[in-house]
Coordinates of C-alpha atoms in Angstrom, one line a residue:
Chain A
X101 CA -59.3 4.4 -36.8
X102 CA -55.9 4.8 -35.3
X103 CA -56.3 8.3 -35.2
X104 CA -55.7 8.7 -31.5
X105 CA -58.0 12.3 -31.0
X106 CA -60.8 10.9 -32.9
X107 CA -61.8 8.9 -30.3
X108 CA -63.7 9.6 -26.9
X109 CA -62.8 12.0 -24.3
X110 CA -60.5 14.0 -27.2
X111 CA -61.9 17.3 -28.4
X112 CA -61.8 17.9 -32.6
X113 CA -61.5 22.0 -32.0
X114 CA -61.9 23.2 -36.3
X115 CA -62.0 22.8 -39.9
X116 CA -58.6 22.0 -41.0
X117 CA -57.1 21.1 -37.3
X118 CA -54.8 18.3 -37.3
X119 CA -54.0 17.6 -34.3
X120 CA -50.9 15.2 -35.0
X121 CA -49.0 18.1 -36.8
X122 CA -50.5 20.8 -33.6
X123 CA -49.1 18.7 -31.6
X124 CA -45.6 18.1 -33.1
X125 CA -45.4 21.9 -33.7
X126 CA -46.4 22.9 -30.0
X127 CA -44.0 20.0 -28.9
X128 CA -40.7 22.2 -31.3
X129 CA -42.2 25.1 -29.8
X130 CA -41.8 24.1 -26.4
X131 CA -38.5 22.5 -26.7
X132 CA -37.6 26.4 -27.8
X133 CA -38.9 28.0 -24.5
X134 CA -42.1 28.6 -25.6
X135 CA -44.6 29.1 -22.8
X136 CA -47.5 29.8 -24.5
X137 CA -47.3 26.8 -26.2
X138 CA -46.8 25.1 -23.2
X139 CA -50.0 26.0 -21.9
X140 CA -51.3 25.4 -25.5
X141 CA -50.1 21.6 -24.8
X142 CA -51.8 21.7 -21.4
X143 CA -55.4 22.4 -23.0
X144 CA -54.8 19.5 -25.5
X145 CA -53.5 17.4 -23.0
X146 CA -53.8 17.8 -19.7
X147 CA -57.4 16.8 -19.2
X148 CA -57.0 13.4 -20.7
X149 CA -53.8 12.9 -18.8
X150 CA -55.5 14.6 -15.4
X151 CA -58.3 11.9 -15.7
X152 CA -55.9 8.6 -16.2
X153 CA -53.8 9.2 -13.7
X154 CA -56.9 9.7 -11.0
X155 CA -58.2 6.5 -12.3
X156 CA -55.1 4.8 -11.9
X157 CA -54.0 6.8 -8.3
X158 CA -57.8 7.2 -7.3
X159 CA -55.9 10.5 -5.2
X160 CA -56.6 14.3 -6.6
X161 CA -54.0 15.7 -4.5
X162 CA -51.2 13.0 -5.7
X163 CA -53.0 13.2 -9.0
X164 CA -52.3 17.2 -9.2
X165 CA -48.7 16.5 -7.8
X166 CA -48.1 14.0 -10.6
X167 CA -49.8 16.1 -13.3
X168 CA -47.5 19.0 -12.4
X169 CA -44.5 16.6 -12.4
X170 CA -45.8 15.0 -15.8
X171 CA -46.2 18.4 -17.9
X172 CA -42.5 19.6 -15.9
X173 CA -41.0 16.9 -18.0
X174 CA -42.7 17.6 -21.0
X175 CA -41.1 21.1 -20.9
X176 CA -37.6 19.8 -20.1
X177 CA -38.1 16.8 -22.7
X178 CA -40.4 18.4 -25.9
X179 CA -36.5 18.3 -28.1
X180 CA -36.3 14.5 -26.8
X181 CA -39.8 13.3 -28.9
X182 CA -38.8 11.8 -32.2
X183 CA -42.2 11.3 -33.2
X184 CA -42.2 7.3 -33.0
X185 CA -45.3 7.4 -31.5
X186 CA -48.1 10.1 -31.1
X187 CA -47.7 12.8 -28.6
X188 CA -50.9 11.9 -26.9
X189 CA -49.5 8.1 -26.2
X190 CA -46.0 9.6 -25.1
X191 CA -47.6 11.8 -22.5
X192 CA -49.3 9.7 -20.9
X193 CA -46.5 7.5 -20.7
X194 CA -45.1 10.0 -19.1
X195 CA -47.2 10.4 -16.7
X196 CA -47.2 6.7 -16.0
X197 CA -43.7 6.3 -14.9
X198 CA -44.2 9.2 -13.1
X199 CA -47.3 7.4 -11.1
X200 CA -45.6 4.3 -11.1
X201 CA -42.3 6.3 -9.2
X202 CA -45.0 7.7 -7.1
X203 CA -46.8 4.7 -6.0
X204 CA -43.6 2.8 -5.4
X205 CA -42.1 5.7 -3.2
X206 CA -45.3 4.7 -1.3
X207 CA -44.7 1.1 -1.4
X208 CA -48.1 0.2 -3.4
X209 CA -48.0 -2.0 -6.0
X210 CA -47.9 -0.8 -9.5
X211 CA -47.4 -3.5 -11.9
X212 CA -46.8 -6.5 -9.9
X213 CA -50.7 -7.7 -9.8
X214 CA -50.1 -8.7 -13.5
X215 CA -50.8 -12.2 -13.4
X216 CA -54.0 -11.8 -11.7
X217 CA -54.6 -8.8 -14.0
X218 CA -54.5 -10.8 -17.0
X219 CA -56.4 -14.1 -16.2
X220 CA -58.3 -15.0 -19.2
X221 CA -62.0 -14.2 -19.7
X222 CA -64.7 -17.1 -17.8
X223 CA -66.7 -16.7 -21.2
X224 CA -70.5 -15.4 -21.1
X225 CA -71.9 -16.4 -17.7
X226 CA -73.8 -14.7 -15.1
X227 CA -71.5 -11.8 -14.5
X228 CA -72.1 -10.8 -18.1
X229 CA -75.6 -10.5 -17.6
X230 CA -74.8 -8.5 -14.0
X231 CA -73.6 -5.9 -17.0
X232 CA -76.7 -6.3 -18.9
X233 CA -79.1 -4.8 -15.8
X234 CA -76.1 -2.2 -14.9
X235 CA -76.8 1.7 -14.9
X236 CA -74.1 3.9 -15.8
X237 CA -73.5 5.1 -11.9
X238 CA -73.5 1.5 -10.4
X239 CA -70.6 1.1 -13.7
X240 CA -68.5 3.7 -12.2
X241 CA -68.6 3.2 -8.7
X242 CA -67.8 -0.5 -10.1
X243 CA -64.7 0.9 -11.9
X244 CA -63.3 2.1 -9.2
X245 CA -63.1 -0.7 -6.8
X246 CA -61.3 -2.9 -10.1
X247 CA -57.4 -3.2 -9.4
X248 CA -54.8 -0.9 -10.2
X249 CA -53.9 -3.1 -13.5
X250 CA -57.5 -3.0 -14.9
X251 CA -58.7 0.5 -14.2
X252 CA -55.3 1.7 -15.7
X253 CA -56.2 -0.2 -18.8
X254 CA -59.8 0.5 -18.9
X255 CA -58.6 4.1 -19.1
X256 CA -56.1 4.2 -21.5
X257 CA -58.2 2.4 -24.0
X258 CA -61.8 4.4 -23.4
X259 CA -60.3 8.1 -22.1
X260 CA -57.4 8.2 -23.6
X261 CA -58.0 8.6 -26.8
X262 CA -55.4 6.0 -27.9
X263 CA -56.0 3.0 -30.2
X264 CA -54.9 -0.4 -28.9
X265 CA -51.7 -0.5 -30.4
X266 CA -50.8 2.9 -28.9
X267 CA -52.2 1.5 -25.4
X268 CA -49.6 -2.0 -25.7
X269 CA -47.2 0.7 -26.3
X270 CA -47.7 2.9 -23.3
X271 CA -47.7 -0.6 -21.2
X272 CA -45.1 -2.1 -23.3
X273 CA -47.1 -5.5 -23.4
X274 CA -48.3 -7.2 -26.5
X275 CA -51.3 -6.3 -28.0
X276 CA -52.9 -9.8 -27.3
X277 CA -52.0 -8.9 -23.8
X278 CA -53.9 -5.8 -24.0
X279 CA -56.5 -7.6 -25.2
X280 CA -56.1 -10.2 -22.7
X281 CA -56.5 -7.5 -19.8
X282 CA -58.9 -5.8 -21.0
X283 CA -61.5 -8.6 -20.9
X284 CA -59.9 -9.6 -17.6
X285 CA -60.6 -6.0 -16.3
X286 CA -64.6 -6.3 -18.1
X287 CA -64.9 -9.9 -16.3
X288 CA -64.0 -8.5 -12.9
X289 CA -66.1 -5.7 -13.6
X290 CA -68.8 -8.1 -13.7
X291 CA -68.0 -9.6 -10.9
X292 CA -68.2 -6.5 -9.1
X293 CA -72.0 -5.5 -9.8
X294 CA -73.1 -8.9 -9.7
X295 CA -71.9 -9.0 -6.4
X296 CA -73.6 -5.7 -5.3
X297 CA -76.8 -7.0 -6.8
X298 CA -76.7 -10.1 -4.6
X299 CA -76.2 -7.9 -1.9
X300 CA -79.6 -5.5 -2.3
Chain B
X1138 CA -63.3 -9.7 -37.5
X1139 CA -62.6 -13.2 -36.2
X1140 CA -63.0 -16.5 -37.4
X1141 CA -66.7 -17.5 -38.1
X1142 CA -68.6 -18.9 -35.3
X1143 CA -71.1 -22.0 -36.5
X1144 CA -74.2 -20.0 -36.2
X1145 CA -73.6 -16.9 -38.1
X1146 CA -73.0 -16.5 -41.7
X1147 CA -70.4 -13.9 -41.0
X1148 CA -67.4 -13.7 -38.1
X1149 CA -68.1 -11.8 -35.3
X1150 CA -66.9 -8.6 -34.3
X1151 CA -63.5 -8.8 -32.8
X1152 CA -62.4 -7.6 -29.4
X1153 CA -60.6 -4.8 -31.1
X1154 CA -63.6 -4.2 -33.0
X1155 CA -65.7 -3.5 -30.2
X1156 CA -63.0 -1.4 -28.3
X1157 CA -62.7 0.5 -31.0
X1158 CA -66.5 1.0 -31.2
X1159 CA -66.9 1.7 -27.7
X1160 CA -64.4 4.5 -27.5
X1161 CA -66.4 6.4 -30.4
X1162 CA -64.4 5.6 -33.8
X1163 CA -66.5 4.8 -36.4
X1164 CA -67.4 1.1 -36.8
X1165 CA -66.8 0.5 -41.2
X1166 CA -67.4 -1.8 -43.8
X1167 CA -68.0 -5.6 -42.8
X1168 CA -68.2 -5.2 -39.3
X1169 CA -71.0 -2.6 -39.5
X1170 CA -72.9 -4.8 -41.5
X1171 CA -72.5 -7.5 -39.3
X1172 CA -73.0 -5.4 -36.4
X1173 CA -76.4 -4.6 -37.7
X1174 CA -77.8 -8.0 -38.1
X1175 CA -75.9 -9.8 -35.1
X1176 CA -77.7 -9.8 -31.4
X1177 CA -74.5 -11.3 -29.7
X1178 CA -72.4 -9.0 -31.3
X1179 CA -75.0 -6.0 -30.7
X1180 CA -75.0 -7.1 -27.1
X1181 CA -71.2 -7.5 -26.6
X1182 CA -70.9 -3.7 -28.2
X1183 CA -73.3 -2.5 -25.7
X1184 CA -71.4 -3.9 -22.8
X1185 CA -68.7 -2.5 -23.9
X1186 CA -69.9 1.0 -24.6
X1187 CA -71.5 0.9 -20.6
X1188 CA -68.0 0.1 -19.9
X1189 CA -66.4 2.9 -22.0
X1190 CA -69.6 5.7 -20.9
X1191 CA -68.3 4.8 -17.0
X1192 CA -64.7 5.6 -17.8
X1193 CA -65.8 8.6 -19.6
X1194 CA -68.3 9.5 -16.9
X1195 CA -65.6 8.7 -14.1
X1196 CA -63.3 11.4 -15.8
X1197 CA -66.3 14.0 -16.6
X1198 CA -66.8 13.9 -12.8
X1199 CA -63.1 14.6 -11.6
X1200 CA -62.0 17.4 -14.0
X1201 CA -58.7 18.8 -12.6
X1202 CA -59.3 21.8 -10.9
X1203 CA -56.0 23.0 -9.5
X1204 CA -53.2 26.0 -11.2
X1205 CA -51.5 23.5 -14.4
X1206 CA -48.2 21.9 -13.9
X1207 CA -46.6 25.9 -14.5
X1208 CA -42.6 25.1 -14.7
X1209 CA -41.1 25.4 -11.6
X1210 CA -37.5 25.4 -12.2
X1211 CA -35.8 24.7 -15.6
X1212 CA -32.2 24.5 -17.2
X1213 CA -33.5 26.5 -20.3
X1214 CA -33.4 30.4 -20.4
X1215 CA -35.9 32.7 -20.7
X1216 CA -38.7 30.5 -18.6
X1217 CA -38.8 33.3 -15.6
X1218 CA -41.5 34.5 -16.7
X1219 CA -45.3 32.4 -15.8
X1220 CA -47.8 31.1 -18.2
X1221 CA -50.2 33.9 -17.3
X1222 CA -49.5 36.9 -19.0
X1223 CA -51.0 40.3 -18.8
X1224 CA -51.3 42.8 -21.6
X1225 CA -53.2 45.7 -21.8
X1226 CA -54.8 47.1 -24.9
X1227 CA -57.3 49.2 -24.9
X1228 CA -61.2 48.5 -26.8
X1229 CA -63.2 50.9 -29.0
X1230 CA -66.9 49.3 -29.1
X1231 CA -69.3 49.2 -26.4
X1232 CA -70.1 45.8 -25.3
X1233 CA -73.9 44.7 -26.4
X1234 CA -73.8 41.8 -23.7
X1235 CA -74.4 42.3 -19.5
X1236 CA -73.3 39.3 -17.6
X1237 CA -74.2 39.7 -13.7
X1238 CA -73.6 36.6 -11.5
X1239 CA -75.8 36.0 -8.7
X1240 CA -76.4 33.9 -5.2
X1241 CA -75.8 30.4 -6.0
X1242 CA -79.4 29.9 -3.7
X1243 CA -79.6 26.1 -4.8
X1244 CA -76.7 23.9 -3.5
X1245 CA -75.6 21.7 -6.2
X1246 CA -77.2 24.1 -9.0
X1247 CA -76.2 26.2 -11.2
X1248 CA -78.4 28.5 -12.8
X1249 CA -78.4 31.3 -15.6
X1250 CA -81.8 33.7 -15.8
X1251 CA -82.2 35.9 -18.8
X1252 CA -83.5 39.3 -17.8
X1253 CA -83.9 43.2 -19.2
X1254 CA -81.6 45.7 -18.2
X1255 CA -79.5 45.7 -15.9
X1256 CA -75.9 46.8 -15.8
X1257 CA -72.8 46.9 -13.7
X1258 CA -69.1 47.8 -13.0
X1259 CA -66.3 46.3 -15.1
X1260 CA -65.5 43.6 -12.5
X1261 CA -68.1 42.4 -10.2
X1262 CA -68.0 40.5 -7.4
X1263 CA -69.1 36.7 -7.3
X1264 CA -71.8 35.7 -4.8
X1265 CA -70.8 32.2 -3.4
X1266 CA -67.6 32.3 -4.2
X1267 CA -65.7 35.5 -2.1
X1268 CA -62.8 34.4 -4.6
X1269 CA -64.5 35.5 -7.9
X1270 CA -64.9 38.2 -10.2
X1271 CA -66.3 38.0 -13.7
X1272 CA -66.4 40.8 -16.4
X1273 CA -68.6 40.5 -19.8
X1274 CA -68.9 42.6 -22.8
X1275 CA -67.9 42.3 -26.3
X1276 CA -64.3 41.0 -27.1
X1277 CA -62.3 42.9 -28.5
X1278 CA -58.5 41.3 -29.3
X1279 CA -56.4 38.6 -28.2
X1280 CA -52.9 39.2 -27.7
X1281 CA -51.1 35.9 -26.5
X1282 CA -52.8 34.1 -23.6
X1283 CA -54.4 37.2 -23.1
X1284 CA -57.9 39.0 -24.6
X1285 CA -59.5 42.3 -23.9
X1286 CA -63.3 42.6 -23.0
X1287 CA -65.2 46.3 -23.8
X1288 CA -67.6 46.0 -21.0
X1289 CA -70.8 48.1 -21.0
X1290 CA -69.1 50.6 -19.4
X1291 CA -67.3 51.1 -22.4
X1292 CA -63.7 50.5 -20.6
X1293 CA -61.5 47.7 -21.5
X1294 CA -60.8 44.5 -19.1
X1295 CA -57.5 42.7 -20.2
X1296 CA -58.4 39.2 -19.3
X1297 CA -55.3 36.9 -18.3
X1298 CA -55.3 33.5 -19.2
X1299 CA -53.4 30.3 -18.3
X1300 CA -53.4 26.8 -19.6
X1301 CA -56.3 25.3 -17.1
X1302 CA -58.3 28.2 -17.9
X1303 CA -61.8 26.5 -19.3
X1304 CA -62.4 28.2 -22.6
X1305 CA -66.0 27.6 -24.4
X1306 CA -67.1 28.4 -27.5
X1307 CA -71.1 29.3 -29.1
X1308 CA -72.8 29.8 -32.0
X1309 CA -74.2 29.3 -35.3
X1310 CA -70.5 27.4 -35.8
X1311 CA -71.4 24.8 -38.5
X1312 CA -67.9 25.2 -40.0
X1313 CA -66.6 23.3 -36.7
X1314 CA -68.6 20.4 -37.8
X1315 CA -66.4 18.5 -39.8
X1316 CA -65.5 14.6 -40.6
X1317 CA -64.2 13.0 -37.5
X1318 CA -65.4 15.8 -34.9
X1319 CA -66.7 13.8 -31.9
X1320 CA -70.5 15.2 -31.1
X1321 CA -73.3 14.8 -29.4
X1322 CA -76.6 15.9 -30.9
X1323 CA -79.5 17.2 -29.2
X1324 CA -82.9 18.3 -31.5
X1325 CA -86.5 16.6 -33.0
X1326 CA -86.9 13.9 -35.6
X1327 CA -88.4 14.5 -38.5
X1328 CA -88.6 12.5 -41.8
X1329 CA -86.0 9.8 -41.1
X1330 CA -83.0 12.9 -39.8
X1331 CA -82.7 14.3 -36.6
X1332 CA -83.0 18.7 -36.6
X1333 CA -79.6 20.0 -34.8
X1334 CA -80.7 22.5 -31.9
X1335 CA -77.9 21.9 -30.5
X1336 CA -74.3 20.2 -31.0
X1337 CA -71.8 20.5 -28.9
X1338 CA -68.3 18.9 -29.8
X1339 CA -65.8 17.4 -27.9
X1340 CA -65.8 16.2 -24.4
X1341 CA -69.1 17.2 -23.4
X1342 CA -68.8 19.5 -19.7
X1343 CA -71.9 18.9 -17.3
X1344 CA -73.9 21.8 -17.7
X1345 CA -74.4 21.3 -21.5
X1346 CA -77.3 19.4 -20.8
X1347 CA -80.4 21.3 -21.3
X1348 CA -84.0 19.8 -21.7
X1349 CA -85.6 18.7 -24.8
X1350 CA -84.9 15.3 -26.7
X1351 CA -81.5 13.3 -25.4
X1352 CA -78.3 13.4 -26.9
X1353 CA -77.0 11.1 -29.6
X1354 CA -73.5 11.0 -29.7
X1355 CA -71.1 9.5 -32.6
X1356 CA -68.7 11.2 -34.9
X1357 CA -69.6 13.6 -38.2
X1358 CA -69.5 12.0 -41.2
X1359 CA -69.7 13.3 -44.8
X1360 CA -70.3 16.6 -43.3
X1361 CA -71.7 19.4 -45.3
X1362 CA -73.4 23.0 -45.3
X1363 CA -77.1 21.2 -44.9
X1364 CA -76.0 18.8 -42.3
X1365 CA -73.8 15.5 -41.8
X1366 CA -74.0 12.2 -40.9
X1367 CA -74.0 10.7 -37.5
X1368 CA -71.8 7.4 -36.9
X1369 CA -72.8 6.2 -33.3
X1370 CA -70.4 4.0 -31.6
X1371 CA -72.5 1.1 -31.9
X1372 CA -72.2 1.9 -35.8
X1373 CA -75.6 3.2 -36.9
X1374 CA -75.7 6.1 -39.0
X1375 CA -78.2 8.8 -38.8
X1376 CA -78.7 11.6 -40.9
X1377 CA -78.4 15.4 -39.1
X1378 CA -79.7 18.2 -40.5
X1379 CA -78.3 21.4 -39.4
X1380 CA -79.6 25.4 -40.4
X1381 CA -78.9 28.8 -39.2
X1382 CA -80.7 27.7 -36.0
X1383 CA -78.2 25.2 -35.0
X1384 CA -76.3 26.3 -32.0
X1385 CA -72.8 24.4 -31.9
X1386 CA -70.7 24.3 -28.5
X1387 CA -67.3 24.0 -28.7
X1388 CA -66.9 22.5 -25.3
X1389 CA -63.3 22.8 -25.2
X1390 CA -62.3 25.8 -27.0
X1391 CA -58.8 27.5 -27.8
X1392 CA -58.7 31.1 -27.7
X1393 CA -57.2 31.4 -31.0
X1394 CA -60.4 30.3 -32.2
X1395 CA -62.4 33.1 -30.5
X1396 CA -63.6 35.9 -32.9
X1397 CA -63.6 39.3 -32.0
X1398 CA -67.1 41.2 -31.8
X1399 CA -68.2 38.2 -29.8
X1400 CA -70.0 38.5 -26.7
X1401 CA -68.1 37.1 -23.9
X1402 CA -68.2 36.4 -20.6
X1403 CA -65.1 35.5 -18.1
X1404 CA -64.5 34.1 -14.1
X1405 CA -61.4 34.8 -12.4
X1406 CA -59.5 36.5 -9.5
X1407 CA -59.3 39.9 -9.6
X1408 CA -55.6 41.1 -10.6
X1409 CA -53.5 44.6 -10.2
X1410 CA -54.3 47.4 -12.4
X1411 CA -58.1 46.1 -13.2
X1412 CA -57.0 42.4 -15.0
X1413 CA -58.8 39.3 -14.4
X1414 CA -57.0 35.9 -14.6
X1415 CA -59.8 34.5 -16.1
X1416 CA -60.5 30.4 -14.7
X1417 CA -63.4 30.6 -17.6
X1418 CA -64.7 32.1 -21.0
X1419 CA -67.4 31.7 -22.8
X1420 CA -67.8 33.2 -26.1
X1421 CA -71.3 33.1 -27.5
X1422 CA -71.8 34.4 -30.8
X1423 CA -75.4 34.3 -30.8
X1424 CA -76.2 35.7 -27.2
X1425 CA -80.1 36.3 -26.2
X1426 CA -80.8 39.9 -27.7
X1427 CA -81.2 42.4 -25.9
X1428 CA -80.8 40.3 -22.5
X1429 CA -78.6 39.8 -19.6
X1430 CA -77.3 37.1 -18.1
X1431 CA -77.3 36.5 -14.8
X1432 CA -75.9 33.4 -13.5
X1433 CA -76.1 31.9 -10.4
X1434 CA -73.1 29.4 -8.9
X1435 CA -72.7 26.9 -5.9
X1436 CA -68.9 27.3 -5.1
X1437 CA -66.0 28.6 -6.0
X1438 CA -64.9 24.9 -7.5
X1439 CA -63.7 24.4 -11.0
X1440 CA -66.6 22.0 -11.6
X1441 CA -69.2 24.7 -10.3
X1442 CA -67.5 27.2 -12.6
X1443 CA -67.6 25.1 -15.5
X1444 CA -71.0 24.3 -15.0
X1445 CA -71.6 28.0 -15.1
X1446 CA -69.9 28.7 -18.4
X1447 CA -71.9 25.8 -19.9
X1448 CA -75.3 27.0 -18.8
X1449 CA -74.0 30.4 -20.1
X1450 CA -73.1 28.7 -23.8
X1451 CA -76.0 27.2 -23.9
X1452 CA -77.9 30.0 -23.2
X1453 CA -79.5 30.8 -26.7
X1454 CA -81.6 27.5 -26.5
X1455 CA -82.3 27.2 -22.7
X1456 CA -82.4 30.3 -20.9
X1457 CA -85.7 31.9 -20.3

C-alpha cells in the first residue's frame, strides 16, 4: 500500500521493474555525471512532478521554469539523497521549495493560508451531496478555483503517487493534519459546485 | 478502520482508507469486506474517487510540453555535452511498416486511416505542424538515447531522443501485466470475466480511448498467462481474461524496453546529417498487416502529438 508508484498517475513499465531500486540506481548514476540517466529520471519523474506544481502555480510558463529549476537540483544533489524517504516524495519536495521560493519572490502566499486550509470538516451536509450530482469536468474546474493549501494537497495525495505518510513528509505536518486538510480541501470543494449549482 | 459507528456491525472505512482507495491501491482484507456491504462507506469512496479522477484529469489535460529541465550549468565535469545524443548506425532489414502523416482537416482531432500502399522518403514533412518530420519503418537498434529506424526505403534514420520525448509501447505484451501494474481495461463480458481487447498501463494519454465497451481501471492482481484479476479502486475484483488477441499499451514506455524488429513510428525536428530528434515513438509490435498509417494532427503541440502516437498504438483494434 505504501508503495508510492503503485498508485494513480505512476506508470508500472515491466515484469521485474522495481522502481524503488530504478530509482536509487538512476539517482548514483546521476550523482556520477550520468546524463542519460538524467533523462531516464525525467521520464519517471517529471510528469508527476510537471502536473503538481501546475496545480499548485496554476502557470505553465512558471511551471516549466520551476520544473527546469527542480530537475537542475536533482543533478547537482542526486549524491546528497540518503534514501530516508522515496525518491518520488524527495522530488517533489524539491520542487516545492522551489515553488514556494517562486511564489514568495512574487509576494503570493504559499503556506500562510494554513489555518483556513485546515478548518475541520462541517460533517455530511448539503455540500456533500453538491459532490454526489458532480460530473468529472464541473470537479476539475472546481479544483482549480480551491486555495493554494488544498489543491497542493489534493495533488500530492491523488497524482502523486505518494502514500499519506509520504505526503505529511513533503509538507512536514502530521499526518492527522494531512488528514485534516484533506477533508478541509473536499469540504470547500463542495462548497464550490454547490455554489455553481445555485447559480444555473 | 475506525471505531464502530452504532449502526453498522463493522467500523467504517477510515479517511486513510478511502484515500488510499481513491488514488488506485488496492482496498484488502476487512475493509473490502466492509466496503462491499456498507452504502455510506460506498458513497464516501465514490466522492472521493470523483475527487481523485479530477486531479488525475486536471494533470492528463496539462502534460508538460516544453524541452526538460536539460542542465544548464553545473560544478561537475563532463556535463558539456546535452541529453540528446546522436549516433549513427546503420540498418540491414527493410522496414514492413509505412507511416505518412497527413492534414490535421478536423481542429481538435486527431486521426489515423489505414490504407494500401503507399510509400515515402525517409523523413517527411508534417502537414499542420511546418515544425515536424516523422520517419517509420522497422527498428533496428538502440544505442543510448538514441534508436535507428530502416525505413522502406531501406536507409537507416538515427532517431535522437531526450528525456520529454513521449515513448509508447504496443502489442500482444501480456508479460507487462503483472501484480501491481495500474490498468485500465477495455473488452466484452462474458461468463462473469471481462475479454481484454485492450489494456493499456500506466497513466493513460488521451488518444487511447477508442470505441467499444468503457474502461475499468484498477490494479493486476494474481496475474497469470490466461489473464489476472482486476482490483478497482472502490475494491471490487473482477476477473480479466487476456489471449493472443489482447493488445497491451504501455502508455509511458522506456526505450530500453523497445524490441528491435518492431514497427515504429517517430515525430520530431528534422536534424543535420538526416537525424530526427524524435518528440514521439510508438512501437507497435502488432501493426495492421500489410497497411499504412496515415495520421492526421491538429498542431504542432505536445498534447496533439501525443494524441497522434496513441491513435497510432492503438491502431490494431481501432483503425479501419
Amino acid at each position: 500500500v505504501n508503495d508510492p508508484h503503485r498508485g494513480r498517475g505512476a506508470a508500472t513499465f515491466s515484469a521485474g521493474h522495481d522502481p524503488a531500486r530504478d530509482d536509487a540506481g538512476l539517482l548514483r548514476r546521476i550523482g556520477q555525471g550520468d546524463d542519460d540517466a538524467m533523462a531516464a529520471f525525467y521520464a519517471e519523474h517529471g510528469r508527476v512532478v510537471f502536473a503538481q506544481v501546475l496545480l499548485v502555480t496554476g502557470e505553465r510558463s512558471l511551471t516549466e521554469e520551476i520544473v527546469q529549476d527542480t530537475m537542475l537540483a536533482v543533478w547537482r544533489g542526486a549524491d546528497a539523497f540518503r534514501g530516508a524517504s522515496s525518491v518520488r516524495s524527495w522530488v517533489i519536495a524539491i520542487a516545492r521549495r522551489q515553488t514556494r521560493d517562486r511564489l514568495r519572490g512574487r509576494r503570493l502566499r504559499v503556506v500562510d493560508d494554513t489555518y483556513l486550509a485546515d478548518q475541520p470538516d462541517s460533517g455530511p451536509g448539503p455540500e456533500a451531496m453538491a459532490l454526489d450530482r458532480a460530473e468529472l469536468a464541473e470537479v476539475m474546474g472546481a479544483i482549480r478555483q480551491l486555495a493554494l493549501a488544498h489543491r497542493e494537497v489534493l495533488g500530492l495525495a491523488f497524482g502523486s503517487g505518494l502514500s499519506l505518510s509520504e505526503v505529511a513528509g513533503v509538507l512536514e505536518l502530521p499526518v492527522g493534519t494531512v488528514k485534516t486538510r484533506l477533508t478541509a480541501a473536499r469540504t470547500a470543494l463542495n462548497g464550490i459546485l454547490e455554489q455553481k449549482g445555485q447559480n444555473r | 478502520m475506525n471505531a464502530d459507528h452504532t449502526d453498522t456491525r463493522d467500523a467504517h472505512l477510515d479517511l486513510e482508507d478511502l484515500i488510499a482507495g481513491a488514488a488506485g491501491q488496492p482496498v484488502v482484507g476487512r475493509a473490502r469486506e466492509h466496503l462491499a456491504g456498507c452504502g455510506e462507506c460506498q458513497r464516501e469512496a465514490s466522492r472521493w474517487n470523483l475527487v481523485a479522477d479530477g486531479v488525475s484529469g486536471l494533470a492528463d489535460a496539462a502534460p508538460p510540453a516544453s524541452q526538460p529541465a536539460r542542465p544548464r550549468r553545473t560544478g561537475r565535469p563532463g556535463l558539456s555535452r546535452p541529453w540528446r545524443r546522436a549516433l549513427l548506425v546503420t540498418g540491414s532489414v527493410a522496414a514492413a511498416l509505412v507511416l505518412l502523416v497527413g492534414g490535421g482537416e478536423l481542429a481538435g482531432v486527431v486521426h489515423v486511416h489505414v490504407g494500401q500502399g503507399g510509400g515515402g522518403t525517409d523523413l517527411t514533412a508534417v502537414t499542420g505542424c511546418s515544425q515536424l518530420q516523422q520517419a517509420g519503418g522497422t527498428l533496428e537498434q538502440i544505442h543510448g538515447s538514441s534508436l535507428v529506424i530502416k525505413t522502406a526505403s531501406g536507409r537507416p534514420v538515427t532517431v535522437t531522443t531526450t528525456a520529454t520525448t513521449f515513448v509508447s509501447q504496443s502489442g500482444n505484451l501480456l508479460g507487462q501485466l503483472t501484480d501491481g501494474a495500474s490498468v485500465r481495461v477495455r473488452g466484452p463480458r462474458s461468463g462473469g470475466a471481462i475479454q481484454a481487447a485492450l489494456v493499456t498501463i500506466g497513466q493513460p494519454f488521451s488518444a487511447v480511448n477508442p470505441e467499444g465497451p468503457a474502461p475499468v481501471q484498477g490494479t493486476v492482481a494474481d496475474a497469470s498467462q490466461t489473464g489476472f484479476t482486476l482490483v478497482t479502486p472502490r475494491g471490487a475484483r473482477e476477473r480479466v481474461t487476456t489471449s493472443g488477441d489482447t493488445l497491451v499499451v504501455v502508455a509511458h514506455a522506456r526505450l530500453g524496453q523497445l524490441q528491435a524488429g518492431t514497427a515504429i513510428f517517430a515525430l520530431g525536428q528534422a536534424g543535420p546529417d538526416g537525424t530526427l530528434a524524435a518528440r514521439a515513438v510508438a512501437a507497435i509490435s502488432q501493426p495492421p498487416s500489410g497497411k499504412h498509417l496515415r495520421v492526421s494532427v491538429r498542431d504542432c503541440s505536445t498534447s496533439s502529438i501525443e494524441a497522434a502516437i496513441g491513435r497510432i498504438s492503438v491502431a490494431p483494434v481501432s483503425a479501419g
